[in-house]
XYZ file of C-alpha atoms in Angstrom:
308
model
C 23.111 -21.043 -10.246
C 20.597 -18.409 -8.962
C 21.758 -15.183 -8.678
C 23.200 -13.683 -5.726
C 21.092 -11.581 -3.867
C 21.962 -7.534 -3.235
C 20.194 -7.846 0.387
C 18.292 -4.603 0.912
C 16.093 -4.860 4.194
C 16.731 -5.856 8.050
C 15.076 -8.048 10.185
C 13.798 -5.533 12.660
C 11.683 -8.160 14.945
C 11.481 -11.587 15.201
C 8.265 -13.487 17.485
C 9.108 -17.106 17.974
C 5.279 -18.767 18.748
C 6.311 -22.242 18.656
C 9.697 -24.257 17.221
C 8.449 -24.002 13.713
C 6.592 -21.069 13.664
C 7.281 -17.279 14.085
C 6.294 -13.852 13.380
C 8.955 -12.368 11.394
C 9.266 -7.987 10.661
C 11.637 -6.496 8.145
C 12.417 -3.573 7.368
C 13.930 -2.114 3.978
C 15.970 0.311 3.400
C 13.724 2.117 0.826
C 10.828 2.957 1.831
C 7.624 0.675 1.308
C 5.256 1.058 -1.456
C 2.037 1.358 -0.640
C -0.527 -2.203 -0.851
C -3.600 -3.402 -0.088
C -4.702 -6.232 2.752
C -4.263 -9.758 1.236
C -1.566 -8.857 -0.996
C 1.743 -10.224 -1.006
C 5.901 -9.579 -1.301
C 8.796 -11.685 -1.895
C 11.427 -12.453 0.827
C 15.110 -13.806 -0.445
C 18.280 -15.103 0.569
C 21.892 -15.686 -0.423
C 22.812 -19.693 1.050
C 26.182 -18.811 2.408
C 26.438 -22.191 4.080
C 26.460 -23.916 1.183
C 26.980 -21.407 -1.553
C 26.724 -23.371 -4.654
C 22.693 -23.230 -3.920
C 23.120 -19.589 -4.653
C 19.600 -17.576 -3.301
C 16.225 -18.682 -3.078
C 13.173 -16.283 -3.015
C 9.451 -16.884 -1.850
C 6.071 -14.770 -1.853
C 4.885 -14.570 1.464
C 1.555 -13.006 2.478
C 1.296 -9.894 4.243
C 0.150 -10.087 8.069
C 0.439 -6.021 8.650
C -1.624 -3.345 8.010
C -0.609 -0.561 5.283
C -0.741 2.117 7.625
C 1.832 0.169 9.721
C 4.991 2.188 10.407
C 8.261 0.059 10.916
C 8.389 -2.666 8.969
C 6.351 -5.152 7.486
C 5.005 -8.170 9.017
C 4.950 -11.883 8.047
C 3.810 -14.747 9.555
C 5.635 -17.791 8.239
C 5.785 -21.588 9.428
C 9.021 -23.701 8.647
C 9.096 -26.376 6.549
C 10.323 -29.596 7.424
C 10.002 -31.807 4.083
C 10.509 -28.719 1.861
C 10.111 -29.661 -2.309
C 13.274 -27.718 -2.766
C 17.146 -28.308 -2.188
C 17.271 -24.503 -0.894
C 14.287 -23.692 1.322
C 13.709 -20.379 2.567
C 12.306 -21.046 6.071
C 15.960 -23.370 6.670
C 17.912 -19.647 6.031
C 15.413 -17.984 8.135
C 14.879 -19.613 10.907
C 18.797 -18.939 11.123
C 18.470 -15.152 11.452
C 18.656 -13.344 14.252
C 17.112 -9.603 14.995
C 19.689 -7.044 13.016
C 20.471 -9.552 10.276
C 20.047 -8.777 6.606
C 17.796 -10.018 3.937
C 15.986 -9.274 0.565
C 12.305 -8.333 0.275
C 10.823 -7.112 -2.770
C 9.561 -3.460 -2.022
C 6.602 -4.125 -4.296
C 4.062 -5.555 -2.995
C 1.629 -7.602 -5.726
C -1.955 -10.124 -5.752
C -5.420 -9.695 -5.821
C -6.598 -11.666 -3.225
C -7.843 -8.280 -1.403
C -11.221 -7.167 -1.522
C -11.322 -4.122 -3.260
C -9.668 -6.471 -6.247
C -12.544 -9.115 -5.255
C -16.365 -8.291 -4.544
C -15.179 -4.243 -3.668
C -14.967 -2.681 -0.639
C -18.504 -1.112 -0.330
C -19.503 -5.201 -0.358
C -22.152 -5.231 2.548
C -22.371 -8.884 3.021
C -20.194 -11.292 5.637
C -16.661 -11.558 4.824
C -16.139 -15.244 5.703
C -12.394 -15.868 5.889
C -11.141 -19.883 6.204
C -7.510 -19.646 7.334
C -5.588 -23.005 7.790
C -2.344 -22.150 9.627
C -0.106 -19.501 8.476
C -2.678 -18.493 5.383
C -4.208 -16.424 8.651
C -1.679 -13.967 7.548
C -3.991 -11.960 4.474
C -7.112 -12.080 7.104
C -5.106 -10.230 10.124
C -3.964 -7.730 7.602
C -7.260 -6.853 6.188
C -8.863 -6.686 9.690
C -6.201 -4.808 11.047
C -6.487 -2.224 8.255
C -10.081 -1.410 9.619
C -8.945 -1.193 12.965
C -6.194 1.540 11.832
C -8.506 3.327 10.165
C -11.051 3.460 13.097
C -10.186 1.310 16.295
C -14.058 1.970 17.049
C -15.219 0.303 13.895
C -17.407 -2.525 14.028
C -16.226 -5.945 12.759
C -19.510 -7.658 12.957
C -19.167 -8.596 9.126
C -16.084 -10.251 9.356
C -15.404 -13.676 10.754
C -11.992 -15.160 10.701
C -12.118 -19.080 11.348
C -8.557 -20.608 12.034
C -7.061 -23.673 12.202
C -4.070 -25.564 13.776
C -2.608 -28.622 15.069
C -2.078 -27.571 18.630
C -3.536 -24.294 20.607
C -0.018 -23.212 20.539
C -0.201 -23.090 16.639
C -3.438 -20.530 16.399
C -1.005 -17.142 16.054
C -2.729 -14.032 16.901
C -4.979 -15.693 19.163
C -4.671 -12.539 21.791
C -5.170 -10.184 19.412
C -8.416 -11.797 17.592
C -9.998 -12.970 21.141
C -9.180 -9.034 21.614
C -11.276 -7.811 18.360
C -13.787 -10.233 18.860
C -14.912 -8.640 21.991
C -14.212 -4.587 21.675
C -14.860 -4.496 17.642
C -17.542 -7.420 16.950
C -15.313 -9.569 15.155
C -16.659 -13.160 14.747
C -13.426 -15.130 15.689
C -13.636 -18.980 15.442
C -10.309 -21.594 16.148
C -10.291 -25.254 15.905
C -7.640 -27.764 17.121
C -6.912 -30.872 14.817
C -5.377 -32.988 17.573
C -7.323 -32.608 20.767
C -6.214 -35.714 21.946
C -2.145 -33.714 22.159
C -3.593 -30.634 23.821
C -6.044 -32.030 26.597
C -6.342 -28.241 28.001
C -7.750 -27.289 25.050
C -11.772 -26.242 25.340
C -12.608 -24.737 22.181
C -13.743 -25.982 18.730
C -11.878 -29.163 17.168
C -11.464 -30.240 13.839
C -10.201 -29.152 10.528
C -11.097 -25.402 9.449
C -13.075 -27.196 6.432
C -15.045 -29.118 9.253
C -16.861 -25.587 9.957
C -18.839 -26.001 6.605
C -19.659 -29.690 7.012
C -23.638 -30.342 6.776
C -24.038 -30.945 10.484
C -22.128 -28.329 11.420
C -23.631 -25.605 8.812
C -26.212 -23.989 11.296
C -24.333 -23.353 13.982
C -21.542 -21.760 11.904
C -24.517 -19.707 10.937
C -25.581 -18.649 14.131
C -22.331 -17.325 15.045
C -22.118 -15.647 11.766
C -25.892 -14.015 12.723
C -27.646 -15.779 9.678
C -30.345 -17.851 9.727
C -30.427 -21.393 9.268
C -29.979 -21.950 5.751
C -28.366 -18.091 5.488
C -25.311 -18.865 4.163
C -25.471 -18.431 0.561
C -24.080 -16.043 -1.588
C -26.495 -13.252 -0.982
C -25.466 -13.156 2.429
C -22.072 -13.687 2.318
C -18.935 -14.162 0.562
C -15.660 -16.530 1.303
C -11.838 -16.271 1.478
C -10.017 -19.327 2.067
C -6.273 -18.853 2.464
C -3.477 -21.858 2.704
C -3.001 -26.123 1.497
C -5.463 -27.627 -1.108
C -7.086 -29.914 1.414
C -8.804 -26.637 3.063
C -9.734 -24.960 0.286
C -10.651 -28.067 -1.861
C -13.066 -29.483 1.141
C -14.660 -25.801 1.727
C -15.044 -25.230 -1.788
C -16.755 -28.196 -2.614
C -18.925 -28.230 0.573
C -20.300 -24.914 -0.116
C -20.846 -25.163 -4.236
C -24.311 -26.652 -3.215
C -25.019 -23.574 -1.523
C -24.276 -21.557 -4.730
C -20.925 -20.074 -3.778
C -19.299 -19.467 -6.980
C -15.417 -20.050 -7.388
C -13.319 -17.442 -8.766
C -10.753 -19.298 -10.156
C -10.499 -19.690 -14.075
C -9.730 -23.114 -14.474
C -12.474 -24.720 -12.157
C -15.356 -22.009 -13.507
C -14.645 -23.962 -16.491
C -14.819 -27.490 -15.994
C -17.624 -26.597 -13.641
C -19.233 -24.950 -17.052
C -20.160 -21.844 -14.729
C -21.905 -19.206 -17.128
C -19.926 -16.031 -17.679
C -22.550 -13.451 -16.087
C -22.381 -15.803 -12.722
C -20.145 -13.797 -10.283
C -18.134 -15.221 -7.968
C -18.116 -15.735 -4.439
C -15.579 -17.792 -3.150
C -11.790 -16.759 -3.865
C -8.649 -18.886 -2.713
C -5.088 -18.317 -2.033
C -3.330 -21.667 -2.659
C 0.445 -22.054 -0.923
C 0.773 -25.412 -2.462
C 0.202 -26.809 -6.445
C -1.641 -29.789 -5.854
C -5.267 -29.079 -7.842
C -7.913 -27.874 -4.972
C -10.267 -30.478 -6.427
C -9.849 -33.579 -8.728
C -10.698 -32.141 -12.327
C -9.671 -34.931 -14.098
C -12.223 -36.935 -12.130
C -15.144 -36.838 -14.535
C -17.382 -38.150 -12.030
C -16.304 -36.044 -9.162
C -17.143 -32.850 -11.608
C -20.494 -34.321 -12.939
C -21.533 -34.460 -9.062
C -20.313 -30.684 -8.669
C -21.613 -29.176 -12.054
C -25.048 -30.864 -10.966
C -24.738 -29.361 -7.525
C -23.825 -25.990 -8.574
C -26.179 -25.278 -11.591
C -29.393 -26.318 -9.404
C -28.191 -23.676 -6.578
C -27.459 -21.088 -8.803
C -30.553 -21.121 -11.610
C-alpha cells in the first residue's frame, strides 16, 4: 500500500473553467523554493474514501510565475478513463477552497529555457500547447511580464488548442498580452461543428505546422515564407503524443532538431547538431513510431538533407 501522506499545503484558490477543468492554487506551509518557468512539482493525496488505495502523487506543471506571492498555480484537466485505480484529478476535483493536500516544495525539470537554448536566445520562442500542457508557456511568459509589465513579447508565440472555446484557459489573459506586450497568441478549436459561435482558428494545434498552413503561421510569427527554420526560431511543444509526434515530424524537414535522447538516435542525428525542438510528454505512448523502420528511413532522409 502507498504510504500515507503527511499533507503539508492548502488549497488557497480554486477556478472552475469548465466541468473537467480548473485552475487550482496551493499554498504550503513552508515556504516555496525558488524555480524556473516550465518546471514542475508534485501534488499528493491520502484516498480516505476508500483507504486501502492509500495516496497517489502526480507532477504537474507549473502555470505561475516565480515571483508570484501566495501560492502556486496549476492548471489541471480531470481525467475520465484514468490508467490508474487511484487517480489524482478524482481526489481533487473533491476539494474545496481551505482543504489540505501534499505538494512537493521542490520544484524539478528542464523543460525551461535557460536549461534549453539559454535565456539570451534571440530567436522566436514557438510554444505548441495542447490543452492543459499551456501550463509551462503561461508561466514562462508571465515571468517576463513580472519582471517588466512593459516588456515586449514579440518573440514569443503561444499556439493553443482545445475541444471547445470554453476549454482554451487563459484566453483573457493571452488576448490581454497579445495586444499591450506583443505576444503572438494563436487558439484553435477541434470541434467547430459543437461551438458554432466560435470565429477563430480550427483544428488540432499540430494543424498550425501542416504544409498548407506553414506560411501563414509564418506571417503571424513575422518570418518570411520559408522562415521557419531553426535559425529563426526554436519550439516547445507541451502535452499528449499525438501533438508533439505530428509537430515534430512536420517540422524535421525544416531542420528542427529534437532534443530528446532516444529519437536523436534512431534518427542518427550527429552529436555537434544542436537541438531545436524540446517536448514535455504527459502521456508514455512513443511521440513517433521508432520501431517503424520505414517511418524512420523517411525521417532520417528528411532530416539529414535539411540539416547538411
Amino acid at each position: 500500500m502507498p504510504k500515507v501522506l503527511d499533507y503539508n499545503a492548502t488549497l488557497v484558490e480554486r477556478q472552475d473553467l469548465t466541468p473537467a477543468l480548473a485552475i487550482f492554487t496551493l499554498r504550503c506551509d513552508e515556504p516555496f523554493d525558488d524555480f524556473v518557468p516550465g518546471q514542475y512539482m508534485t501534488i499528493g493525496m491520502n484516498n480516505e474514501e476508500v483507504a486501502e488505495l492509500g495516496s497517489v502523487r502526480r507532477p504537474m506543471s507549473l502555470a505561475s510565475a516565480p515571483q508570484d506571492e501566495g501560492g502556486r498555480e496549476f492548471y489541471i484537466r480531470f481525467v475520465d478513463h484514468p490508467e490508474s485505480d487511484n487517480p489524482l484529478t478524482h481526489l481533487l476535483w473533491r476539494t474545496k477552497v481551505g482543504d489540505r493536500l501534499y505538494i512537493r516544495p521542490k520544484a524539478v525539470g528542464h523543460f525551461t529555457v535557460p536549461h534549453t537554448v539559454g535565456a539570451d536566445d534571440p530567436r522566436v520562442r514557438v510554444t505548441v500547447a495542447a490543452g492543459t500542457g499551456l501550463a509551462p508557456f503561461i508561466s514562462m511568459v508571465r515571468h517576463e511580464i513580472r519582471q517588466d509589465p512593459e516588456v515586449s513579447l514579440a518573440r514569443w508565440a503561444i499556439l493553443h488548442g482545445a475541444s471547445y472555446p470554453a476549454d482554451l484557459g487563459y484566453r483573457e489573459e493571452l488576448e490581454g498580452l497579445a495586444q499591450r506586450n506583443g505576444l503572438v497568441y494563436a487558439a484553435t478549436v477541434s470541434r467547430p461543428k459543437e461551438a458554432p459561435d466560435w470565429q477563430g482558428d480550427v483544428g488540432r494545434v499540430e494543424d498550425y505546422f501542416r504544409a498548407d498552413r506553414l506560411p501563414e503561421l509564418e506571417g503571424r510569427l513575422g518570418l518570411e515564407v520559408g522562415g521557419l527554420v531553426p535559425e529563426n526560431a526554436v519550439i516547445y511543444i507541451c502535452g499528449l503524443q499525438g501533438t508533439i509526434g505530428q509537430t515534430l515530424t512536420r517540422m524535421i524537414g525544416r531542420g528542427f532538431v529534437p532534443d530528446n535522447k532516444r529519437i536523436r538516435r534512431v534518427l542518427e542525428v550527429p552529436d555537434d547538431a544542436p537541438a531545436s525542438l524540446f517536448f514535455e510528454q504527459y502521456d508514455k505512448t512513443p511521440v513517433i513510431p521508432i520501431d517503424d523502420e520505414a517511418e524512420m528511413v523517411r525521417l532520417r532522409a528528411e532530416l539529414h538533407a535539411a540539416i547538411r
